[in-house]
């Protein structure tokens, strides 16, 4: 067309500062952070989906998905979000056991049965 020239898609792919800014701008919460919040909520008996009203958030912050850490404008948007692949994958990941760096590094001692059990 006759419109202004635009950069081609992927033209910024080699610019390091652009990559870093894009990767960190809309970063989601890590799984272990969400698992910690869920565990704390179970202990105190609070509901994570209830958020105080805030004008700055979409929908006043009333339609919040704590699994994906996203706010939605209305109940319909939240309901349709809970049917998406992204949501279902996140819920499945949250059900897995929490990542333990010490266990992954082999620092913890595994309890094994004795090699030669003592007979009575």
Short mmCIF file of C-alpha atoms in Angstrom, two decimals, residues 18-85:
data_model
loop_
_atom_site.label_atom_id
_atom_site.label_comp_id
_atom_site.label_asym_id
_atom_site.label_seq_id
_atom_site.Cartn_x
_atom_site.Cartn_y
_atom_site.Cartn_z
CA UNK A 18 15.14 -5.64 22.39
CA UNK A 19 15.13 -9.39 23.07
CA UNK A 20 15.78 -8.88 26.77
CA UNK A 21 13.01 -6.27 27.07
CA UNK A 22 10.48 -8.46 25.28
CA UNK A 23 11.31 -11.56 27.33
CA UNK A 24 10.95 -9.84 30.70
CA UNK A 25 8.06 -7.46 29.96
CA UNK A 26 5.04 -9.77 30.38
CA UNK A 27 6.65 -12.55 32.35
CA UNK A 28 4.27 -14.91 34.12
CA UNK A 29 4.70 -16.01 37.71
CA UNK A 30 6.83 -19.10 38.19
CA UNK A 31 5.16 -22.36 39.11
CA UNK A 32 6.83 -22.57 42.52
CA UNK A 33 5.57 -19.09 43.42
CA UNK A 34 2.00 -20.07 42.58
CA UNK A 35 2.35 -23.38 44.45
CA UNK A 36 3.57 -21.47 47.52
CA UNK A 37 0.55 -19.14 47.31
CA UNK A 38 -1.83 -22.10 47.02
CA UNK A 39 -0.22 -23.81 50.03
CA UNK A 40 -0.42 -20.60 52.10
CA UNK A 41 -4.08 -20.14 51.10
CA UNK A 42 -4.91 -23.69 52.19
CA UNK A 43 -3.30 -23.11 55.58
CA UNK A 44 -5.17 -19.86 56.20
CA UNK A 45 -8.37 -21.01 54.51
CA UNK A 46 -8.60 -18.05 52.12
CA UNK A 47 -9.86 -18.08 48.53
CA UNK A 48 -7.27 -16.93 45.98
CA UNK A 49 -9.83 -16.02 43.33
CA UNK A 50 -11.29 -13.24 45.53
CA UNK A 51 -9.34 -10.03 44.94
CA UNK A 52 -10.19 -6.58 46.39
CA UNK A 53 -11.71 -4.10 43.91
CA UNK A 54 -9.10 -2.09 42.00
CA UNK A 55 -9.96 0.41 39.23
CA UNK A 56 -6.56 -0.02 37.58
CA UNK A 57 -7.11 -3.72 36.82
CA UNK A 58 -9.34 -5.07 34.04
CA UNK A 59 -12.86 -5.68 35.33
CA UNK A 60 -11.91 -4.02 38.61
CA UNK A 61 -9.82 -7.07 39.48
CA UNK A 62 -12.93 -9.13 40.21
CA UNK A 63 -12.32 -11.78 37.54
CA UNK A 64 -8.90 -13.18 38.41
CA UNK A 65 -7.36 -16.51 37.43
CA UNK A 66 -4.70 -17.31 40.04
CA UNK A 67 -3.34 -20.33 38.12
CA UNK A 68 -2.20 -18.13 35.22
CA UNK A 69 -2.06 -14.84 37.18
CA UNK A 70 -4.33 -12.98 34.76
CA UNK A 71 -7.22 -10.54 35.22
CA UNK A 72 -10.23 -10.51 32.91
CA UNK A 73 -12.88 -7.93 32.09
CA UNK A 74 -15.93 -10.11 32.78
CA UNK A 75 -17.07 -13.55 33.90
CA UNK A 76 -17.53 -14.75 30.31
CA UNK A 77 -13.90 -13.98 29.46
CA UNK A 78 -12.72 -15.84 32.57
CA UNK A 79 -14.96 -18.80 31.79
CA UNK A 80 -13.69 -19.04 28.20
CA UNK A 81 -10.08 -18.69 29.45
CA UNK A 82 -10.58 -21.73 31.68
CA UNK A 83 -11.33 -23.79 28.56
CA UNK A 84 -8.06 -22.88 26.82
CA UNK A 85 -5.03 -25.08 26.32
#
